[in-house]
Coordinates of C-alpha atoms and ligand atoms in Angstrom, one line a residue:
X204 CA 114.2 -2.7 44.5
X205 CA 111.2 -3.0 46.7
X206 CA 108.9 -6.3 46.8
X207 CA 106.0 -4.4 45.3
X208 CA 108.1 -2.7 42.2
X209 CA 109.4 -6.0 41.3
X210 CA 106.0 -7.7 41.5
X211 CA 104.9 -4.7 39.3
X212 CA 107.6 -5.3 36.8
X213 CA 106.4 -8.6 36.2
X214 CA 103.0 -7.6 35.5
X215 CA 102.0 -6.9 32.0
X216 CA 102.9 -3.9 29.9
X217 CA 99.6 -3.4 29.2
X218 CA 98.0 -3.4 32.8
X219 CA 101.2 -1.3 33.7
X220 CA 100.3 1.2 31.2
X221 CA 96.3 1.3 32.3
X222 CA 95.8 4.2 34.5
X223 CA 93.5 3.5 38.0
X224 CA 89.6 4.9 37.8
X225 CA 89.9 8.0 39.5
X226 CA 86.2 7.7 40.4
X227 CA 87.1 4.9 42.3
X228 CA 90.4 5.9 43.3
X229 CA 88.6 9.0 45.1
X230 CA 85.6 6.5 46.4
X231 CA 88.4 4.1 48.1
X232 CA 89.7 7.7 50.0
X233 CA 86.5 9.0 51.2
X234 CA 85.9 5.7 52.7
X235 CA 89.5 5.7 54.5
X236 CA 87.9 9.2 56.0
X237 CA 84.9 7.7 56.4
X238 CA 86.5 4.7 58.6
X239 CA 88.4 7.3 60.6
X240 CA 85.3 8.9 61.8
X241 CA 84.8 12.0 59.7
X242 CA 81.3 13.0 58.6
X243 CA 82.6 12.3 54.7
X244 CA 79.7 13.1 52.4
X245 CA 80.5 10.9 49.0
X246 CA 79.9 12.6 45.9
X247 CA 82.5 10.3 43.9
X248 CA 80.5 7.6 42.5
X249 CA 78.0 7.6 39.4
X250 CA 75.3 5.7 41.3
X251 CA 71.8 5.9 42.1
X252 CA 70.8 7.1 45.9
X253 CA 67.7 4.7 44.7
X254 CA 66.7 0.6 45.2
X255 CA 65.9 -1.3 42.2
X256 CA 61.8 -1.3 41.9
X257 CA 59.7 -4.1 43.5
X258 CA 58.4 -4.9 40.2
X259 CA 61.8 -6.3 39.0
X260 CA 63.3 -7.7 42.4
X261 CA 60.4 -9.8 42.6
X262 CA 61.0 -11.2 38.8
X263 CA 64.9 -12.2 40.4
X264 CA 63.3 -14.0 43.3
X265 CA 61.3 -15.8 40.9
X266 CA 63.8 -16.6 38.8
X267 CA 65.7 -18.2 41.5
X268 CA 62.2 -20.3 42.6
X269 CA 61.8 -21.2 38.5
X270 CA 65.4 -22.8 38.6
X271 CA 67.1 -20.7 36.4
X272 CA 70.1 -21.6 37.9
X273 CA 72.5 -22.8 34.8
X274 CA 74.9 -21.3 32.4
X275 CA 72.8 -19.0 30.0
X276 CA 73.4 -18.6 26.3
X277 CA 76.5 -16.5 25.8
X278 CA 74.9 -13.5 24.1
X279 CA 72.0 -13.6 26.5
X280 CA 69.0 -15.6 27.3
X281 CA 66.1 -14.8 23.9
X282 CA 63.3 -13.4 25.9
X283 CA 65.6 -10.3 27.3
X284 CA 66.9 -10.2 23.8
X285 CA 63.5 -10.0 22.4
X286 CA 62.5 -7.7 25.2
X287 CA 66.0 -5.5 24.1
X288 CA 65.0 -5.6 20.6
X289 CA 61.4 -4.3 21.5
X290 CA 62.7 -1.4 23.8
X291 CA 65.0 -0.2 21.0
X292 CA 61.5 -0.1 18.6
X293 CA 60.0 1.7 21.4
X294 CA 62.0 4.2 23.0
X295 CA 64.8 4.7 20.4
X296 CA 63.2 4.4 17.1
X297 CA 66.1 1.4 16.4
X298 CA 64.6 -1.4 14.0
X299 CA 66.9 -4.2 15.3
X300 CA 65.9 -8.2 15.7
X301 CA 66.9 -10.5 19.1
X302 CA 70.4 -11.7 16.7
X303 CA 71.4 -8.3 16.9
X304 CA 71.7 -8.3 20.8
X305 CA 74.0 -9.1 22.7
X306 CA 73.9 -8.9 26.7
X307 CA 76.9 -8.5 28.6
X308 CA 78.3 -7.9 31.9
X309 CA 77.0 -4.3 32.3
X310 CA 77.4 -1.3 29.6
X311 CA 80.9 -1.0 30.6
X312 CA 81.5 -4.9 29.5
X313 CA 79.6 -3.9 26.2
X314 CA 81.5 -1.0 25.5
X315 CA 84.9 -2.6 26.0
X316 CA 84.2 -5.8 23.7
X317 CA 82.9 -3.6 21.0
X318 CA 86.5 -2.0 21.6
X319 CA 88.0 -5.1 21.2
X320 CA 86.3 -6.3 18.4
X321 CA 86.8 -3.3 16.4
X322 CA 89.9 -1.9 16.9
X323 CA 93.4 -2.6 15.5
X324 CA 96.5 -1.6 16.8
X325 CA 96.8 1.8 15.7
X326 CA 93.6 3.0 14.5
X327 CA 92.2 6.1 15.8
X328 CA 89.3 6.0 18.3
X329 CA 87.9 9.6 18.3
X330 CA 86.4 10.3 21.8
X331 CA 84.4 13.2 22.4
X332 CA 85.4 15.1 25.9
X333 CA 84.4 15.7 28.5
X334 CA 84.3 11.6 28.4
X335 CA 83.7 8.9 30.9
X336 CA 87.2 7.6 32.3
X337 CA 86.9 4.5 31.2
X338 CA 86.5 5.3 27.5
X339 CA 90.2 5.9 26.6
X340 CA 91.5 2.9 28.8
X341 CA 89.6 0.9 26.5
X342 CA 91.1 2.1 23.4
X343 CA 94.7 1.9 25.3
X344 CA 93.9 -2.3 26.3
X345 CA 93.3 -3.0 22.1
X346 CA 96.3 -0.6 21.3
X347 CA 94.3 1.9 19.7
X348 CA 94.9 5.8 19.6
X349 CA 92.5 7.8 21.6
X350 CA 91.5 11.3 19.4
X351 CA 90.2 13.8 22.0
X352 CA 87.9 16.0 20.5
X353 CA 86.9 18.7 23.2
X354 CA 83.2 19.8 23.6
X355 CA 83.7 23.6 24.5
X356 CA 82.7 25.2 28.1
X357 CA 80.2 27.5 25.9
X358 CA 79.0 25.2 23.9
X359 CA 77.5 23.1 26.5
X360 CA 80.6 20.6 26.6
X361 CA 79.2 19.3 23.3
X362 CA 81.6 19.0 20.6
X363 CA 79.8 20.2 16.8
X364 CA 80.5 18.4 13.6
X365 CA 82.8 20.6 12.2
X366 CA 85.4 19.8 15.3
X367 CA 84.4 16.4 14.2
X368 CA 84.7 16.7 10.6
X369 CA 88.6 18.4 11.3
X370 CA 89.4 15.2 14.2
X371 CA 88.8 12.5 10.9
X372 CA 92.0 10.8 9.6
X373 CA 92.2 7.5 7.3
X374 CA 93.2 5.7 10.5
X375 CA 89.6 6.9 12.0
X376 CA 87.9 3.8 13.1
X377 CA 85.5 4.6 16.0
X378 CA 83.8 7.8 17.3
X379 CA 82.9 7.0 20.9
X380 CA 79.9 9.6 22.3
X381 CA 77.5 9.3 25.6
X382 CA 74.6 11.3 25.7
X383 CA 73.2 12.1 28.3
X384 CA 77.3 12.7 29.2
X385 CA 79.1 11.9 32.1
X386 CA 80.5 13.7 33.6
X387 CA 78.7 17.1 32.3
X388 CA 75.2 16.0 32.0
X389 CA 75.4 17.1 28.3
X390 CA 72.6 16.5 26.1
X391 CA 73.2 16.2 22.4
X392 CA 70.4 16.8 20.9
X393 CA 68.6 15.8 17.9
X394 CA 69.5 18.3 15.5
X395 CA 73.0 18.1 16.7
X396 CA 73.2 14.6 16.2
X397 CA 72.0 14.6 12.7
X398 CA 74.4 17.3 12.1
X399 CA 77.4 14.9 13.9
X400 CA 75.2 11.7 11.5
X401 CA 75.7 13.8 8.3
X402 CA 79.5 14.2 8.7
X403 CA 79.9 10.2 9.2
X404 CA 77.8 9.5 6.3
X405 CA 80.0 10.8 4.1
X406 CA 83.0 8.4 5.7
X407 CA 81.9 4.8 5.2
X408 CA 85.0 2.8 7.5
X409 CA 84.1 4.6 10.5
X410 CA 82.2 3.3 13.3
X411 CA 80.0 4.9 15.7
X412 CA 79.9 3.8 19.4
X413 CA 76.1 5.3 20.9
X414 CA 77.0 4.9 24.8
X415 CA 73.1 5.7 26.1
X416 CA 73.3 4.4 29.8
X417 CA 71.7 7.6 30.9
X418 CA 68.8 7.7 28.4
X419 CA 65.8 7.7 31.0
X420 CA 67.7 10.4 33.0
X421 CA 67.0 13.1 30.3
X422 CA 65.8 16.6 31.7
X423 CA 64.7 18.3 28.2
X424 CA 61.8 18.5 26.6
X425 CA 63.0 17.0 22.9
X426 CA 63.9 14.2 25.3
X427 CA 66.2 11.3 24.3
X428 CA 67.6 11.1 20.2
X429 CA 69.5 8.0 19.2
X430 CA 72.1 8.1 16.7
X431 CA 71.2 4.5 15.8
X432 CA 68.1 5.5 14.7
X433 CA 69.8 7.4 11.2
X434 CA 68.7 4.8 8.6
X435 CA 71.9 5.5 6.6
X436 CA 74.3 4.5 9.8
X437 CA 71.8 1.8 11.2
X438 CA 74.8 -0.8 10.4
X439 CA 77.3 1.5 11.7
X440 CA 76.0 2.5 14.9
X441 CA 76.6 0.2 18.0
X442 CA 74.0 1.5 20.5
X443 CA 75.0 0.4 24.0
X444 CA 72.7 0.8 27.0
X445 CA 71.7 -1.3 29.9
X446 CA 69.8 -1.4 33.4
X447 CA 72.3 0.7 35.9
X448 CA 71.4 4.2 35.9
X449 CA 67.5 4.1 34.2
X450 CA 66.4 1.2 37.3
X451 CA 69.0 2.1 40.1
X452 CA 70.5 -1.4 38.9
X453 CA 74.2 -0.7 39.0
X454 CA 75.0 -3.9 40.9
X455 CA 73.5 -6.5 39.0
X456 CA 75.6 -5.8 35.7
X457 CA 73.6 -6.2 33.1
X458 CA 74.5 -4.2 29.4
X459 CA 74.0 -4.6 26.1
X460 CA 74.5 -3.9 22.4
X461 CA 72.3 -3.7 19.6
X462 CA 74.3 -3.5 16.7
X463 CA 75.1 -5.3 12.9
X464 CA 74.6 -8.7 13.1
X465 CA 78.6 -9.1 12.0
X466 CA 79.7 -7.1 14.7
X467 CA 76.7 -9.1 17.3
X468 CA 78.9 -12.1 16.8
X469 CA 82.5 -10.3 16.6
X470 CA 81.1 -9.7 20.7
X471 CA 79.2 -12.9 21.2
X472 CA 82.4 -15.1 20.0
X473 CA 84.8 -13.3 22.3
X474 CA 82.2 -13.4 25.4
X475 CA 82.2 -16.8 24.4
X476 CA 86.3 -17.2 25.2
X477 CA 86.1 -14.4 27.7
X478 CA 83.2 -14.7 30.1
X479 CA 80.1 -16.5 28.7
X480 CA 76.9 -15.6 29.3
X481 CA 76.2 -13.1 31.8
X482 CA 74.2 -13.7 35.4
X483 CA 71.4 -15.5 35.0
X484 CA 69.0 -14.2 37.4
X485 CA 69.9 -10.4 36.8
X486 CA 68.9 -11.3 33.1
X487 CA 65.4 -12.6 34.2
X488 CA 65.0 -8.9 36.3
X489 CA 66.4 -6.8 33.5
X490 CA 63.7 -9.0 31.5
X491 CA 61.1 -7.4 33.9
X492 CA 63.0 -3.7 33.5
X493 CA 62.6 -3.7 29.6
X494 CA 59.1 -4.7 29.5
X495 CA 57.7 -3.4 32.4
X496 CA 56.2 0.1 33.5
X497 CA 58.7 3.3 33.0
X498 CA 56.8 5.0 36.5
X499 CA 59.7 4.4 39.0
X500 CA 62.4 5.5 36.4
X501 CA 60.3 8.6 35.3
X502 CA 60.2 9.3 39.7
X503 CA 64.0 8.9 39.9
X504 CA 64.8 11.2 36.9
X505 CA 61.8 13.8 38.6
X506 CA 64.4 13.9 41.8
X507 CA 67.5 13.7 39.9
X508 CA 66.2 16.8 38.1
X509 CA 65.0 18.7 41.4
X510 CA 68.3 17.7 42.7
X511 CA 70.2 19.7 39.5
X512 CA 68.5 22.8 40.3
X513 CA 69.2 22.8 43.8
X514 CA 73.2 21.8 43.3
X515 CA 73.5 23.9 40.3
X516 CA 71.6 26.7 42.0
X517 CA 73.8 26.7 45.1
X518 CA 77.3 26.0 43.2
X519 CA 76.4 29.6 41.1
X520 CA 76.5 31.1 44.2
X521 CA 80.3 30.3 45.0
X522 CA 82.9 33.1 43.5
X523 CA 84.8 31.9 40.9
X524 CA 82.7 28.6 39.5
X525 CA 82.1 28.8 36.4
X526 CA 78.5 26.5 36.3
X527 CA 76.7 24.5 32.9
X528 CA 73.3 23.5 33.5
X529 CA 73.3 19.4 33.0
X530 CA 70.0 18.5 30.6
X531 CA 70.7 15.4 32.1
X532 CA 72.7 12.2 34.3
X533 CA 73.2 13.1 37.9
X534 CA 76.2 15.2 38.1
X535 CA 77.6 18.9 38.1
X536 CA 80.8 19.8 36.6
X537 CA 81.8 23.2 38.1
X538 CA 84.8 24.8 36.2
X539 CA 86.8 25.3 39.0
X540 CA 90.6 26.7 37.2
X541 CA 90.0 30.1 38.8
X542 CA 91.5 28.5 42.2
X543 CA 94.4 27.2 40.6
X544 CA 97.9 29.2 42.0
X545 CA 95.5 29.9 45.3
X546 CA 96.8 28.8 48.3
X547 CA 95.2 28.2 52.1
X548 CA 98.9 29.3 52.9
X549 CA 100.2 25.9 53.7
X550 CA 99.1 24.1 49.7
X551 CA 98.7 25.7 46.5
X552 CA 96.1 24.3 44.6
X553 CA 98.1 23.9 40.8
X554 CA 94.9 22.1 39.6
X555 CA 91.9 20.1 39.3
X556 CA 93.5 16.7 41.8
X557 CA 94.8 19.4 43.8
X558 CA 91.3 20.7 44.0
X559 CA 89.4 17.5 44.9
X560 CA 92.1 16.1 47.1
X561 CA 92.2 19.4 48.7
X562 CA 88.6 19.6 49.2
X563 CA 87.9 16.1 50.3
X564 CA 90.8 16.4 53.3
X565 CA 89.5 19.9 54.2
X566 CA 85.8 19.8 53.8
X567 CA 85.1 16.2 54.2
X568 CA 82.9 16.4 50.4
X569 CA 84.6 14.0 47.8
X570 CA 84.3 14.7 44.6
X571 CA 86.5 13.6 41.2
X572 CA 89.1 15.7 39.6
X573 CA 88.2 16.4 35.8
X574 CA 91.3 15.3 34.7
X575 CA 90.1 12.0 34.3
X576 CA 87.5 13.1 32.3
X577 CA 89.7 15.0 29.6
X578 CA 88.8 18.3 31.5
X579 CA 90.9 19.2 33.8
X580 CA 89.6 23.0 35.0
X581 CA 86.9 20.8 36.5
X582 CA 85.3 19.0 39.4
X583 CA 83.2 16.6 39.1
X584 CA 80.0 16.3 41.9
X585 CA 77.3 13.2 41.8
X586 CA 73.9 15.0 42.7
X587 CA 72.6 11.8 43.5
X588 CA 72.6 11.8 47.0
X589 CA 69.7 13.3 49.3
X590 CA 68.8 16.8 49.2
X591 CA 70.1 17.6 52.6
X592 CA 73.5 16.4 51.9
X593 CA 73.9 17.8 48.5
X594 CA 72.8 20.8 50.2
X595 CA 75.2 20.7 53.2
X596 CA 78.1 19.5 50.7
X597 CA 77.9 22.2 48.4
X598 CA 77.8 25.1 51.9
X599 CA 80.9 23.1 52.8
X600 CA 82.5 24.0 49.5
X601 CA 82.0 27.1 49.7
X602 CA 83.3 28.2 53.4
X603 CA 86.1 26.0 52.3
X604 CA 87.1 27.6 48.9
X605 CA 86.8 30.8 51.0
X606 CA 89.8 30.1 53.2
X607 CA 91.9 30.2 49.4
X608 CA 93.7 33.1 48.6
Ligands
PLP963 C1 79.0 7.0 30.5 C2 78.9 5.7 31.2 N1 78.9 4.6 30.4 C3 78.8 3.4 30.9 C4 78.8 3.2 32.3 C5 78.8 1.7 32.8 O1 77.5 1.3 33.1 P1 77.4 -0.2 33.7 O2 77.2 0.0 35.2 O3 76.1 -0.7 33.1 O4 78.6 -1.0 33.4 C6 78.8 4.3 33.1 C7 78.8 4.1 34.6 O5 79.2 4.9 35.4 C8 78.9 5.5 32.6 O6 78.9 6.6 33.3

């Protein structure tokens, strides 16, 4: 046996079981490229092309100057709790007070210790697909059951309440959403969600998880509805939002919860043994995000949306995709299946990593396989680059697809 399978055999079941992000597993390739001198154009990652705002920067730098140098309280420190709580009032129509926060290590952190804190080995965590990677890995590290409930093509990738109503068992525990969705840019919107609201009224064990880390980036007119907001599952929804995607602050990891005051300490006690409270000076900025001026975020989600038309525009133009129109994130998510059997007469393409491997080593664009995602006739492409380059991606595509037959 080899050095590395042995190593592997003595690491845990449950990080043997975990599957790698295939976001990042396709990032680390087009960098290999990248490093080789090819003109790679990246369309892996979920990240903004953008810099954080002055505005908020300049609140870090001062929190360095003011000292804030020490370990912060574990669920965060009380002014961005406060300024949390007041942004939920605002934007989201969620009555919650500063208890009822907790601040974590970006949405991703938030969303996994809700995980944790909620689910038993065993009970059913029902995830609606197209879904976030991420998502059913979580339910896998607390032993859970994912559900996969499938949003259909031609409904928008949205999934309705009666595929919801039919997914519910006894051992239902969780229904996991994100709207704005990635990877489709799916919109659920208000209507919908009351519809999705009235099913889990009638079922009082189950839990909802909100994930709304694209909020801001919202293209329709309703604009954004949050589940949260139902009075008659305020105490079982678990909104979860942060700074990444709304400010351009991916790096600085900051999430958060707003949530039952029961389940706010389930979270804050196992921070508390996991990784106490989150950076300090990224709290002071995200301080500045939540109360400060929405101006640059309503700019980025103007481009972003600019940015859909073009990609989504150009992608329709390609024989055989199959195209949704995203009401909101940054990405496209071509249905790609009618290349699968197709062959540039050295590889067949049998399906969606086929695809994206295929197009990355032949037309230098990466993208992400859908499989990942629960949707595996699909690629997924991040429109937030610059125009030019999502412009001269997409053209490489499509002489590239053309070589398939
Ligand atoms: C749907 C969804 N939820 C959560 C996250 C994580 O956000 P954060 O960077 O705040 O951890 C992402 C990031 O890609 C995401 O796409």
């Amino acid at each position: 046996m080899s050095a590395v399978a042995e190593q592997t055999q003595v690491l845990a079941d449950r990080i043997n079981a975990l599957e790698e992000s295939s976001t990042l597993a396709m990032t680390k390739m087009a960098r290999e490229l990248a490093a080789q001198g090819h003109k790679v154009i990246s369309l892996s990652v979920g990240e903004p092309d953008f810099k954080t705002p002055a505005f908020i920067c300049e609140a870090a730098k001062k929190a360095i100057d003011d000292g804030f140098h020490g370990y912060s309280p574990v669920a965060g420190y009380p002014d961005l709790r406060k300024a949390i709580a007041d942004k939920l009032k605002r934007d989201n129509n969620i009555d919650w007070k500063p208890e009822n926060i907790v601040v974590s290590t970006g949405a991703k952190h938030s969303l996994a210790n809700v995980i944790q804190v909620l689910v038993n080995p065993g009970d059913e965590v029902l995830i609606f697909a197209p879904y976030w990677v991420s998502y059913s890995e979580m339910v896998k590290l607390a032993e859970g059951k994912s559900v996969i409930v499938e949003g259909a093509f031609e409904n928008g990738f949205k999934v309705t309440a009666a595929q919801l109503e039919a997914a519910i068992t006894p051992r239902t525990k969780v229904v996991m959403y994100a709207s704005p969705n990635n990877p489709t840019g799916a919109v659920y919107s208000e209507a919908e969600l009351r519809e999705i609201g009235a099913v889990l009224e009638k079922h009082e064990g189950i839990y909802v998880l909100a994930d709304e880390i694209y909020e801001y980036i919202n293209f329709t007119e309703e604009g954004h509805f949050s589940m949260g907001s139902i009075p008659a599952l305020k105490d079982r929804v678990i909104t979860v939002n942060g700074v990444a995607k709304g400010f351009a602050m991916t790096g600085w990891r900051i999430g958060f919860i707003g949530a039952a005051k029961w389940i706010a300490d389930g979270v804050e006690k196992l921070q508390g043994q996991v990784t106490s409270g989150t950076n300090s000076i990224a709290q002071k900025a995200a301080t500045a995000a939540f109360n400060g001026p929405l101006d640059a975020t309503k700019e980025m989600t103007k481009a972003y949306a600019r940015r859909r038309d073009l990609v989504v525009g150009l992608l329709k133009e390609i024989p055989g995709f199959k195209v949704n129109v995203p009401d909101g994130a940054f990405y496209a998510f071509p249905d790609v299946s009618y290349y699968f059997g197709k062959s540039d007469g050295t590889n067949v393409i049998k399906d969606s990593d086929d695809f994206a491997n295929w197009l990355l080593n032949n037309s230098y664009v990466s993208t992400v396989a859908g499989s990942g995602f629960g949707a595996p006739n699909c690629i997924r492409i991040s429109t937030a680059a610059a125009d030019e380059s999502l412009a001269e991606a997409v053209q490489r595509i499509k002489d590239a697809v053309a070589t398939l037959k």
